[in-house]
Coordinates of C-alpha atoms (C1' of nucleotides) in Angstrom, one line a residue:
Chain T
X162 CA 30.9 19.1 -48.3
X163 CA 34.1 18.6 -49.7
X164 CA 35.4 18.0 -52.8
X165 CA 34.6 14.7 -53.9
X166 CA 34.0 13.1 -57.7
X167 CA 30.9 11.9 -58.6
X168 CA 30.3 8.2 -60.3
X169 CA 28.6 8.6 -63.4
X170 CA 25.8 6.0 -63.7
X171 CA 25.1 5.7 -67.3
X172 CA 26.9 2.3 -67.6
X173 CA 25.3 0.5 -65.1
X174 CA 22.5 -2.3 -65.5
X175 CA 19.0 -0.8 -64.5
X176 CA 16.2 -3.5 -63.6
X177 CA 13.1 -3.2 -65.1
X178 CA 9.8 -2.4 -63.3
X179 CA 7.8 -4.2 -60.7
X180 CA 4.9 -4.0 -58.1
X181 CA 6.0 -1.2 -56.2
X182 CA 5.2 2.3 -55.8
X183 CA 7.5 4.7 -57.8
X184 CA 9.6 6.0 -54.8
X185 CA 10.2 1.9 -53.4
X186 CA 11.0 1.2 -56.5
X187 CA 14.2 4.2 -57.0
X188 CA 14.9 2.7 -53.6
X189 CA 15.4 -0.7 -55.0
X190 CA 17.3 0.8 -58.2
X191 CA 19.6 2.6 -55.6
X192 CA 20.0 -0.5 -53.6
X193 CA 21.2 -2.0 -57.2
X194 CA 23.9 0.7 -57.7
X195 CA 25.1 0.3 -54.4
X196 CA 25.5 -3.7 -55.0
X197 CA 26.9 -3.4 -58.3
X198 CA 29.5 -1.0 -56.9
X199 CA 28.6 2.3 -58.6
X200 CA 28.2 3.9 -55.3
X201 CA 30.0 3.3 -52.3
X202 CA 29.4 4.5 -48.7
X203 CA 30.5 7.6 -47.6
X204 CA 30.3 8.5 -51.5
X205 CA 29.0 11.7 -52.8
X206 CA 25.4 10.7 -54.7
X207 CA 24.7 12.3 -58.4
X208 CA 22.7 15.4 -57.6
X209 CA 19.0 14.5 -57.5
X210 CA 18.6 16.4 -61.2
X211 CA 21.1 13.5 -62.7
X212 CA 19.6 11.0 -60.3
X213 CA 16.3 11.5 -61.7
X214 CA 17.7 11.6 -65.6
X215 CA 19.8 8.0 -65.0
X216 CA 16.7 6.3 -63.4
X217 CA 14.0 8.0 -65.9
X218 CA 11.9 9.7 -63.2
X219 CA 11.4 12.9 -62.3
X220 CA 13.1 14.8 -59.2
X221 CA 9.9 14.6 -56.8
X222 CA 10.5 11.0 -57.0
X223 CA 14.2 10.9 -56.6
X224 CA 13.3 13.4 -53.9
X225 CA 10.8 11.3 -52.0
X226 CA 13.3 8.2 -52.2
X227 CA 16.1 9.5 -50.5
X228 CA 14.2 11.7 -47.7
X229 CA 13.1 8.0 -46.8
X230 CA 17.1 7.2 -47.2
X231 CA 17.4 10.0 -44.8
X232 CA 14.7 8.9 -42.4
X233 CA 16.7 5.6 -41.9
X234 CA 19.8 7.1 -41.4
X235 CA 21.4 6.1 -44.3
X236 CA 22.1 8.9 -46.4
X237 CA 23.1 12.7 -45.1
X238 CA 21.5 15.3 -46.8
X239 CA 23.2 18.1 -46.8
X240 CA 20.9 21.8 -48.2
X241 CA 22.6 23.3 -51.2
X242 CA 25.5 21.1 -51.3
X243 CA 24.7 17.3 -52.1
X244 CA 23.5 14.0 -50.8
X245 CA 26.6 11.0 -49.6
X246 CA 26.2 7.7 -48.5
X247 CA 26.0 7.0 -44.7
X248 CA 29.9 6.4 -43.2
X249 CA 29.0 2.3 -43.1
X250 CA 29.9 -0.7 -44.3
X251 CA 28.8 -1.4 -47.7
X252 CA 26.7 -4.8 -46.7
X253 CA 25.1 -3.1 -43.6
X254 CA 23.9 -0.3 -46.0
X255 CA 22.5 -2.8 -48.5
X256 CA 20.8 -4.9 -45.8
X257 CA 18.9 -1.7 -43.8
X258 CA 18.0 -0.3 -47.1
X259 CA 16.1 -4.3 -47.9
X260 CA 14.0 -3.9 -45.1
X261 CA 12.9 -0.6 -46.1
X262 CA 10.6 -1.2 -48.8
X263 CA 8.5 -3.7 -46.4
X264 CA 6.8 -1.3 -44.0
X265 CA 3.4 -2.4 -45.5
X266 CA 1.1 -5.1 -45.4
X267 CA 2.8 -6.5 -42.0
X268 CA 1.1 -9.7 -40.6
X269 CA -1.0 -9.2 -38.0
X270 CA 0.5 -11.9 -35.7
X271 CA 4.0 -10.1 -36.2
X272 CA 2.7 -6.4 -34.9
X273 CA 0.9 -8.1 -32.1
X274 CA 4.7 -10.2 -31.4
X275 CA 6.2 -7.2 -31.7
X276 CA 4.0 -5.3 -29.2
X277 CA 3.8 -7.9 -26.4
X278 CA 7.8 -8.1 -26.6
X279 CA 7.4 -4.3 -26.4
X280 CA 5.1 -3.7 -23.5
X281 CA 6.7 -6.8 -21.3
X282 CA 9.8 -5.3 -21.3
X283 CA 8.6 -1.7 -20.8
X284 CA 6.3 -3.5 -17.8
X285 CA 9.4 -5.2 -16.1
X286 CA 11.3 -1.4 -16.9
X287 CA 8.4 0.4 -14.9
X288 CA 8.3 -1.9 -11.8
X289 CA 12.3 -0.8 -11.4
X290 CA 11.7 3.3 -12.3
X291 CA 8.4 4.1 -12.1
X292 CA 8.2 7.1 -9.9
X293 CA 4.7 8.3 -7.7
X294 CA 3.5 10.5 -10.7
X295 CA 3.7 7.4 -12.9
X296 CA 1.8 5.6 -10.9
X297 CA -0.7 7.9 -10.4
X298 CA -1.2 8.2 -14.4
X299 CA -0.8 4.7 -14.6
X300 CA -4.1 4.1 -12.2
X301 CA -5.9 7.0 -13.7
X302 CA -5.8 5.1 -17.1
X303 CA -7.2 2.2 -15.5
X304 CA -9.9 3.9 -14.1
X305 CA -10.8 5.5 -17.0
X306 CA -10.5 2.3 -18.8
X307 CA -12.7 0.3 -16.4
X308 CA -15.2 3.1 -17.1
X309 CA -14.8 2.6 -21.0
X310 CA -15.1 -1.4 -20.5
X311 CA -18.1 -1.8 -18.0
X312 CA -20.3 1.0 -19.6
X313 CA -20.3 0.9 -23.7
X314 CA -21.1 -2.1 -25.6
X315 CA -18.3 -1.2 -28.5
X316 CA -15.0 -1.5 -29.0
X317 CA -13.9 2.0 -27.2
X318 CA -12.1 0.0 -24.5
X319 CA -9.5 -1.1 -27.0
X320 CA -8.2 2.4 -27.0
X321 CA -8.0 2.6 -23.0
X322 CA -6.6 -0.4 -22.8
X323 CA -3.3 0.9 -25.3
X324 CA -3.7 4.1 -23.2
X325 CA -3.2 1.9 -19.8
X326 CA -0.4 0.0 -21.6
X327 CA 1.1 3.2 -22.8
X328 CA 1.1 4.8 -19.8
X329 CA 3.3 2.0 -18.1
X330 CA 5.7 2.1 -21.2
X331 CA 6.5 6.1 -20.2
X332 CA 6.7 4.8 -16.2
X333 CA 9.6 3.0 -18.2
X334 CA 11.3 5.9 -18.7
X335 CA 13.0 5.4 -22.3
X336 CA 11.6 7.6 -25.2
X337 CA 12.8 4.7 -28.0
X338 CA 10.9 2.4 -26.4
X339 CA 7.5 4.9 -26.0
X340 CA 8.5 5.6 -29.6
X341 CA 8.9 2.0 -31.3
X342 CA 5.3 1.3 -29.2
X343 CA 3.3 4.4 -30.6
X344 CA 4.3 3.4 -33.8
X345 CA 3.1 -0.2 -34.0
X346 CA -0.3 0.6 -32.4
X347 CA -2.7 2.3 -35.0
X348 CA -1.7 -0.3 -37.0
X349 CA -2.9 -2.5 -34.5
X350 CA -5.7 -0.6 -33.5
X351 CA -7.7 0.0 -36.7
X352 CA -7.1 -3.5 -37.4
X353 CA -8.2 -5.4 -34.4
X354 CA -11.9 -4.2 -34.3
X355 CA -13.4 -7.1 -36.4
X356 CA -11.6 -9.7 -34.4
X357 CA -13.7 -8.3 -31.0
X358 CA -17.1 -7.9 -31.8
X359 CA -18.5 -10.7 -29.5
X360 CA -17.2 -10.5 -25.8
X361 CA -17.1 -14.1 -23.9
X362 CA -16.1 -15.0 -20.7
X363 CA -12.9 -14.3 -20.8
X364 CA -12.8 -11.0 -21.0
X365 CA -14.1 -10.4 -17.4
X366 CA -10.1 -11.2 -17.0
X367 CA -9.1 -8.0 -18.3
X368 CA -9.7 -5.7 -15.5
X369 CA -8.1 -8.4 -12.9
X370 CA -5.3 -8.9 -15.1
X371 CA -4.7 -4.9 -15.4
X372 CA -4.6 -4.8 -11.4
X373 CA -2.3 -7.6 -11.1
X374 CA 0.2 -5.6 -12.9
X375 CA -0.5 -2.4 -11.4
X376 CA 0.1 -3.7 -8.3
X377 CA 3.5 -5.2 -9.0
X378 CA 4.5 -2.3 -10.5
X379 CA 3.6 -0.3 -7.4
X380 CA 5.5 -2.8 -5.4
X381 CA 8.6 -2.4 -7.7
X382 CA 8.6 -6.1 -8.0
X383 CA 10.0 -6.8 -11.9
X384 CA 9.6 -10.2 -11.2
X385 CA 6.0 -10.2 -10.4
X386 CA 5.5 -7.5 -13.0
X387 CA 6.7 -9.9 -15.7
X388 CA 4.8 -13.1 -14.5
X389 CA 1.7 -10.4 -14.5
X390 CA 2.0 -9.4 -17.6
X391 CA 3.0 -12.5 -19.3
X392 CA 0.0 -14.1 -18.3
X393 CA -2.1 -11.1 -19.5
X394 CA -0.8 -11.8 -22.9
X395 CA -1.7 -15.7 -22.5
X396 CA -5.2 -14.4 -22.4
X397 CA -4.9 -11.8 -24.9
X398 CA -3.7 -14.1 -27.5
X399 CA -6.8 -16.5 -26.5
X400 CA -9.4 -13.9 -26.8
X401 CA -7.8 -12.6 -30.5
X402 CA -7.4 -15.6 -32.1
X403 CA -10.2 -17.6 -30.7
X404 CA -12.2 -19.3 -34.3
X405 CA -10.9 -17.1 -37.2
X406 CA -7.1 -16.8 -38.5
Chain B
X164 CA -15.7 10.5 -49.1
X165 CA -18.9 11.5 -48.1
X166 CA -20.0 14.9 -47.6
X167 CA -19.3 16.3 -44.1
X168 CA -19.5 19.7 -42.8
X169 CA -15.6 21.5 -42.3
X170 CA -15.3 22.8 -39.0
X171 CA -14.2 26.5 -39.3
X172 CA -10.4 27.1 -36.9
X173 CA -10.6 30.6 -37.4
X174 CA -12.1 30.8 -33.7
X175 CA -9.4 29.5 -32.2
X176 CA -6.4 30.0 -30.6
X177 CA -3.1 29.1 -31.7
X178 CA 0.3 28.7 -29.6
X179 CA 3.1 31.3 -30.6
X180 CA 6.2 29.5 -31.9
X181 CA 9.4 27.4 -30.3
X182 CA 11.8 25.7 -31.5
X183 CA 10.8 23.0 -33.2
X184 CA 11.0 22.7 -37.3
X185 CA 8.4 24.1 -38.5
X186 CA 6.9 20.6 -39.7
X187 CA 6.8 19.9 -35.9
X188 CA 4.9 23.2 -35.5
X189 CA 2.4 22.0 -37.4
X190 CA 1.8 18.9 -35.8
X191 CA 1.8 20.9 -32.2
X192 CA -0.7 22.9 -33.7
X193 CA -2.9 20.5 -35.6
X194 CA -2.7 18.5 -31.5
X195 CA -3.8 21.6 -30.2
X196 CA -6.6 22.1 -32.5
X197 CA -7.7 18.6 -31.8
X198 CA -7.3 19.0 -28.0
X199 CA -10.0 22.3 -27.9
X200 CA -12.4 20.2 -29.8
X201 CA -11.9 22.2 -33.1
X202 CA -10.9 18.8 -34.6
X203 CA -12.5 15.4 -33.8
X204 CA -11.5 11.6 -35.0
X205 CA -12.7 10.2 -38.2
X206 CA -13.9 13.9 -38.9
X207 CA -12.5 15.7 -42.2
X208 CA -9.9 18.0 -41.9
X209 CA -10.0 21.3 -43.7
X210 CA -8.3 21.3 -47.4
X211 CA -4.5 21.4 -47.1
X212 CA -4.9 25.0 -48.6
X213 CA -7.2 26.1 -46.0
X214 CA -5.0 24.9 -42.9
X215 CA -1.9 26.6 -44.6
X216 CA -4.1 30.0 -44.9
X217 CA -5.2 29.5 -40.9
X218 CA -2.3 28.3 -39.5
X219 CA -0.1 31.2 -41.4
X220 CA 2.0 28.4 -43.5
X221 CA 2.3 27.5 -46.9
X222 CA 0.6 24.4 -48.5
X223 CA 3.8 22.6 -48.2
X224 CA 4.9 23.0 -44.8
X225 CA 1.4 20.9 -43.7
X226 CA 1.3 18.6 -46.6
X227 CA 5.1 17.0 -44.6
X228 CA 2.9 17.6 -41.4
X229 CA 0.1 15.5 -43.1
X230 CA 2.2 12.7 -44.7
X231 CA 3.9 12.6 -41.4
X232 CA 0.4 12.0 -39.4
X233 CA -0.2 9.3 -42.5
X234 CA 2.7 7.7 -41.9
X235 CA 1.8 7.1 -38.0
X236 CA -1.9 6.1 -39.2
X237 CA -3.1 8.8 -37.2
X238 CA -4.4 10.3 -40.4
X239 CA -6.2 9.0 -44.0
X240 CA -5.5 11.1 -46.8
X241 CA -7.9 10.2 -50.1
X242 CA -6.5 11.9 -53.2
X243 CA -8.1 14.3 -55.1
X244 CA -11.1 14.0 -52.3
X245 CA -9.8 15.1 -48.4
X246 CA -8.1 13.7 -45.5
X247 CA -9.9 12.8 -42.5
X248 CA -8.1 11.9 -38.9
X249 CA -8.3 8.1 -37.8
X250 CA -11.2 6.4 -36.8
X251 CA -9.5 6.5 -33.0
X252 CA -10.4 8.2 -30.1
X253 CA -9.5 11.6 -29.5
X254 CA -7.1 10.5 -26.8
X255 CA -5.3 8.1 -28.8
X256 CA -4.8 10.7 -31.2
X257 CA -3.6 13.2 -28.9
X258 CA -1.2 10.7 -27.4
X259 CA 0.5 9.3 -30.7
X260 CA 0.9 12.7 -31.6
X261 CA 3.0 13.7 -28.8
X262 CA 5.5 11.1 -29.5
X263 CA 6.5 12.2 -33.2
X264 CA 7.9 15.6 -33.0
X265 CA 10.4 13.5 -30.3
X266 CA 11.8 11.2 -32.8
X267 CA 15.2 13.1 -33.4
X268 CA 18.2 13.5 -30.5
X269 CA 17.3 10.7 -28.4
X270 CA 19.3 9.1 -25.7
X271 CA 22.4 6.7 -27.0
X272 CA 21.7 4.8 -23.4
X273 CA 18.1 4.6 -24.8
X274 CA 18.4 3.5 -28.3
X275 CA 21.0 0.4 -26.5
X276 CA 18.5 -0.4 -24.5
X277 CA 15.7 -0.7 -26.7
X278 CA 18.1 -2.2 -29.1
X279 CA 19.0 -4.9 -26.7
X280 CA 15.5 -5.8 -25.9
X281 CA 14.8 -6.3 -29.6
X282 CA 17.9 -8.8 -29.9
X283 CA 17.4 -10.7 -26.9
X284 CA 14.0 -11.4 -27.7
X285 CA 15.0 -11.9 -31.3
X286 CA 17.8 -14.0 -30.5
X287 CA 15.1 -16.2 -28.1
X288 CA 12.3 -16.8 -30.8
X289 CA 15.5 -17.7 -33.1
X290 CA 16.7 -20.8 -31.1
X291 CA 12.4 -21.7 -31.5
X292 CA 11.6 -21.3 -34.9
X293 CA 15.2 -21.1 -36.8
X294 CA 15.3 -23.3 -40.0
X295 CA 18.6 -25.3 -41.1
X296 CA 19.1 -22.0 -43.4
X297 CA 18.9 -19.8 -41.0
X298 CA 21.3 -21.5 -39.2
X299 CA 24.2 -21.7 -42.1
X300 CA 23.2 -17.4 -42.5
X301 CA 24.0 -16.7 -38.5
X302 CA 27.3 -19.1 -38.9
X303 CA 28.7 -17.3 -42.6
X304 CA 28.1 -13.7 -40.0
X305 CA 30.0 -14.9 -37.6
X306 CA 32.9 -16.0 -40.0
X307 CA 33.0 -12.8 -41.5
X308 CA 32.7 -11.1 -38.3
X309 CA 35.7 -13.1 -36.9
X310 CA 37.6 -11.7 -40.1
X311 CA 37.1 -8.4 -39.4
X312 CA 37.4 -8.5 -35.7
X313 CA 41.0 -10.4 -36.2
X314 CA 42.2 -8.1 -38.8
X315 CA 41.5 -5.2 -38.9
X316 CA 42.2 -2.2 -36.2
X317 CA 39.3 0.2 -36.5
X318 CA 35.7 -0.1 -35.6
X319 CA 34.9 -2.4 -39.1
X320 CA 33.8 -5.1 -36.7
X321 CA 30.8 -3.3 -35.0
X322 CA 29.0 -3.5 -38.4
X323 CA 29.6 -7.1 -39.0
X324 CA 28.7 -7.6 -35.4
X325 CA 25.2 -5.4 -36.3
X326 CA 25.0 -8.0 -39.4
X327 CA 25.4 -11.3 -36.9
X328 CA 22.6 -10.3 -35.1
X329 CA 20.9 -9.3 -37.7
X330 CA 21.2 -12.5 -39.3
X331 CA 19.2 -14.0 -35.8
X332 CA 16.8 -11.2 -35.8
X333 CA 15.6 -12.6 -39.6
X334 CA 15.7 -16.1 -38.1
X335 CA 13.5 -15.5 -35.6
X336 CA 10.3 -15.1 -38.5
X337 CA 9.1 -11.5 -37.3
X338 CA 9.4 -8.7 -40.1
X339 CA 8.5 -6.0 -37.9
X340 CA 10.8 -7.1 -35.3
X341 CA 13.6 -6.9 -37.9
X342 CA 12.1 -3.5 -38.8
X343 CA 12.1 -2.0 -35.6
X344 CA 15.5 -3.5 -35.3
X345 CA 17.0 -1.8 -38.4
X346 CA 15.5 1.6 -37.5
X347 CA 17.6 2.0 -34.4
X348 CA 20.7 0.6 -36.1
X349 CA 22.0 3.1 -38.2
X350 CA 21.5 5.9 -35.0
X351 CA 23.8 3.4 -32.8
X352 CA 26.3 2.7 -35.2
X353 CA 27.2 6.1 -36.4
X354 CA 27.1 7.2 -33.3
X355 CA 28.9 4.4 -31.3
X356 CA 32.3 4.4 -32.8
X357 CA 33.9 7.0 -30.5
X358 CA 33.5 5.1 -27.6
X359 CA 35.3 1.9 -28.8
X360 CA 38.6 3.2 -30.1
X361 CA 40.9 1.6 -27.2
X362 CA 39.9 -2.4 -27.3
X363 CA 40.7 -3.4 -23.8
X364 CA 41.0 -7.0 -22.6
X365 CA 37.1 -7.6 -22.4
X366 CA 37.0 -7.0 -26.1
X367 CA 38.5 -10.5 -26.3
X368 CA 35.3 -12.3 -25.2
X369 CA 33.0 -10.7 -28.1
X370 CA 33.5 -13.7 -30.2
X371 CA 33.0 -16.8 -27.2
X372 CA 29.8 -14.8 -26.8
X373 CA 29.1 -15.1 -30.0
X374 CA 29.8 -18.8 -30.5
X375 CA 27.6 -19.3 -27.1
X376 CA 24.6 -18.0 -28.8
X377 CA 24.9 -19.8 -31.9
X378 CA 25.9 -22.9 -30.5
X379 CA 21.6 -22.2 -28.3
X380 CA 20.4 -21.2 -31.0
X381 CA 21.5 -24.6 -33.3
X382 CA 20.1 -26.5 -30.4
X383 CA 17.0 -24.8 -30.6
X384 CA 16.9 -24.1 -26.8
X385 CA 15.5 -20.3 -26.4
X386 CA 16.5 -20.4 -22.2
X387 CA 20.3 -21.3 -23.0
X388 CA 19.7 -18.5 -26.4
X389 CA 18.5 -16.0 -23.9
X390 CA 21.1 -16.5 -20.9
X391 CA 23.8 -16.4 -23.8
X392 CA 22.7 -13.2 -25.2
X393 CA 22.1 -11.7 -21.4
X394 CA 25.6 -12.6 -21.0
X395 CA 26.2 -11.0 -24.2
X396 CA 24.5 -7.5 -23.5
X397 CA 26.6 -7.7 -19.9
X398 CA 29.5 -7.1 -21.6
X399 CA 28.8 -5.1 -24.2
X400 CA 27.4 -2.3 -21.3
X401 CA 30.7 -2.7 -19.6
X402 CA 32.7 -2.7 -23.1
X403 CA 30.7 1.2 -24.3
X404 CA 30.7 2.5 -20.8
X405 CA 34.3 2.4 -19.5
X406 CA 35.1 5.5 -18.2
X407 CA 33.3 7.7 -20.2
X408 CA 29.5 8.7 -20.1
Chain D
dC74 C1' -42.2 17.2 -54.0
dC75 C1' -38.4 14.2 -55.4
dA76 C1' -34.9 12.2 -58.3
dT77 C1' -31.5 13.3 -61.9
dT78 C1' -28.3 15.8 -64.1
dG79 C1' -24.6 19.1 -65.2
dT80 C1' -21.4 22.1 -63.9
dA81 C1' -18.5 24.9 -61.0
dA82 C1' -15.8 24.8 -57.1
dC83 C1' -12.8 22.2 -54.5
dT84 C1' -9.6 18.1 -53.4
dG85 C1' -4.8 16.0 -53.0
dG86 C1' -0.8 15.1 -56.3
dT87 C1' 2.6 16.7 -59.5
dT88 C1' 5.6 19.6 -62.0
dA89 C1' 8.7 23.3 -63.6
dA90 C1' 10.6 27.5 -62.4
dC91 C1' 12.9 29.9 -59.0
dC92 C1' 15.8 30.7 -54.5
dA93 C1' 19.8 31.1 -51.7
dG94 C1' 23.9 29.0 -50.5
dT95 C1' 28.0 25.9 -52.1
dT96 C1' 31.4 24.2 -55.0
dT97 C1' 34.4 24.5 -58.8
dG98 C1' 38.1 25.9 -61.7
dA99 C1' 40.0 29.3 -64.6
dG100 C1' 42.7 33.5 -64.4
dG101 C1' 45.7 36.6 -62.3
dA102 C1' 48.9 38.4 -58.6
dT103 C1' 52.8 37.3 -55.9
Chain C
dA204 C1' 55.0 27.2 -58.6
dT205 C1' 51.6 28.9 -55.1
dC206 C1' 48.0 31.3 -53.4
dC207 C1' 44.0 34.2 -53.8
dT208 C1' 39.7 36.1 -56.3
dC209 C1' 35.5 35.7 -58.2
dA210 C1' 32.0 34.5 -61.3
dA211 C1' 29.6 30.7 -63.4
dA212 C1' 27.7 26.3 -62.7
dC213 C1' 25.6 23.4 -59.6
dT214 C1' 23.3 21.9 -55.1
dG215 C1' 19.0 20.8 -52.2
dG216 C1' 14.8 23.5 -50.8
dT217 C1' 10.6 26.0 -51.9
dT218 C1' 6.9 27.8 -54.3
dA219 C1' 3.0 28.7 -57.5
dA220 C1' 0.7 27.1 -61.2
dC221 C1' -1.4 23.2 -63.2
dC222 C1' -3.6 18.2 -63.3
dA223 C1' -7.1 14.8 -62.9
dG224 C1' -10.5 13.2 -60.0
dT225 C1' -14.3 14.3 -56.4
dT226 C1' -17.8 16.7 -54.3
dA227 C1' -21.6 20.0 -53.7
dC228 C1' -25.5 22.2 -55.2
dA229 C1' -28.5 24.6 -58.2
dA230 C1' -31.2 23.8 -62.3
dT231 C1' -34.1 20.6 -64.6
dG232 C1' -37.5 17.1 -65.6
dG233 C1' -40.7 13.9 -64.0

DNA sequence: CCATTGTAACTGGTTAACCAGTTTGAGGAT
DNA sequence: ATCCTCAAACTGGTTAACCAGTTACAATGG
């Protein structure tokens, strides 16, 4: 890293403390510096020793903080040398790094939006790529998931039915997507139990619903694919939300 | 967290090394372990001490592995007590864990993509639920976007272009949509500049594009929203891939 | 025989010292 | 002046010891 000077911080208002955890809330405090113009992107950061000293924290902290920074993109961490500011605009930093803090406590309606837009257009992706080997995995999951559905009286076919889903996302062929997907689902999953306990008519759909989609998707029909899944999610929605929330 | 017996690893086998950090290592091996039985959901795992000892780490290297697997929900960690995998089913496990280790050097064509889908479906729960503030947010983006795109001669526009549809992304209600959305950002935009230095004749359209979705969006019509944005993403494919990759 | 208690071992979390590589700037040679 | 040398200070990364809270289990009392 080259030669750059480093901003000392010492001057600069420092908010006081809120309801966050101690590393979301050195994000916040960075967020500040970067508003009030103490640092600036592409900038060389205080070392995480000073970091910690300005902020009154200690290094793990600091540490934690801007691994998450990292995480995100918007920091480069270089080993031995020092920590600078992502190469972008000085409002696009300050906007990604508002959103960062939020990761928790995300309505469940907003996961399950989230995942529909996700699987519809990883559906209507498979129907135009999916190869022979997809479609075999995509059928074995469906078998296996018919098993987990018609047999046990629990909850297990949940799981088979993200495994089905899943497998059509990787027929889809783009990693983000997969990626995006596998991280919205346990935080679907482990949530959605209580909503299923009692199982009414409609869920004699699911299996039909499945095929439908399968069966465009072997046909390489996007169109159909998309009508097939959208109306799988009509009944989704009904069965979730059918009484409580 | 109640008592439960520790199953012993010592048994079994563990893979010989690749190239993968040795985080990532961890997480192979802890999937492996789980995979041959040796782990099962919602059982305990052994202490972070114990796995270091067994799978010839230190404590460190599997307490990122660990936070890693918490961060994914695929694991709950109770201080000062143990950490036990998720109440999922093996298979679920095994497939979410896949996915992680692949989160680094993925495809610019695939981050677009999944970028895209996020906006357009943004962009069409926008023109549904958008409130008047919204509205005046999207418009001030655009202004400043038109500033920078008239202006100035390097690539400052593509970030206030990322902060227009960012600006739709928030009116469209859907925090985790905007948090998906600002994950893929900052791997786009740092790595999307070398590919727009020459601005050719289509470059001219960006903001009529532009002005086409907001004008959807104001009138709350998500069909004329999504066609606009379609349109949109048409030329934006052409714009990146002229000529090169 | 069973319930209660007390303590020792164990748990994840944190900290301070240390490591190896980088940056810096004064001092000297040209 | 200009360039090189090199050691001291500084950087992020790692480790081992410590912390507070939990668990497990043998000793104890009924």
């Amino acid at each position: 890293m080259g030669k750059q000077s480093v901003v000392d911080l010492k001057h600069f208002e420092i908010s006081e403390e809120e309801n966050l955890s101690p590393e979301d809330f050195i994000l916040k405090k960075i967020r500040e510096l970067l508003h009030q113009g103490a640092l600036q992107p592409g900038a060389r950061l205080p070392s995480e020793r000073s970091l910690a000293e300005t902020l009154n924290t200690t290094r793990g902290t600091i540490r934690k903080a801007l691994q998450k920074l990292d995480f995100y993109g918007l920091v480069e961490i270089t080993p031995q040398s020092g920590t600078k500011i992502s190469n972008l605009g000085q409002d696009t930093v300050e906007e990604l790094m508002k959103s960062i803090p939020v990761s928790k406590d995300q309505k469940m309606i907003d996961l399950l939006e989230a995942r529909f837009v996700l699987d519809l257009q990883c559906t209507i992706l498979a129907a135009q790529r999916r190869t022979e080997a997809d479609l075999v995995l995509i059928e074995n999951r469906q078998d296996l998931f018919l098993q987990r559905f018609y047999s046990k009286g629990n909850g297990d076919y949940l799981e088979a039915d993200y495994l089905f889903h899943l497998a059509i996302a990787q027929a889809a062929g783009n990693h983000v997507l997969v990626s995006l997907l596998n991280q919205l689902t346990p935080r679907i999953v482990t949530r959605e139990q209580p909503h299923l306990k009692q199982r009414d008519n409609d869920f004699s759909r699911i299996p039909a619903e499945h095929q439908s989609i399968i069966d465009a998707i072997r046909r390489e029909s996007p169109e159909e694919a998309e009508e097939a899944m959208r109306n799988h999610r009509q009944w989704a929605l009904k069965r979730i939300f059918t009484g409580d929330n």
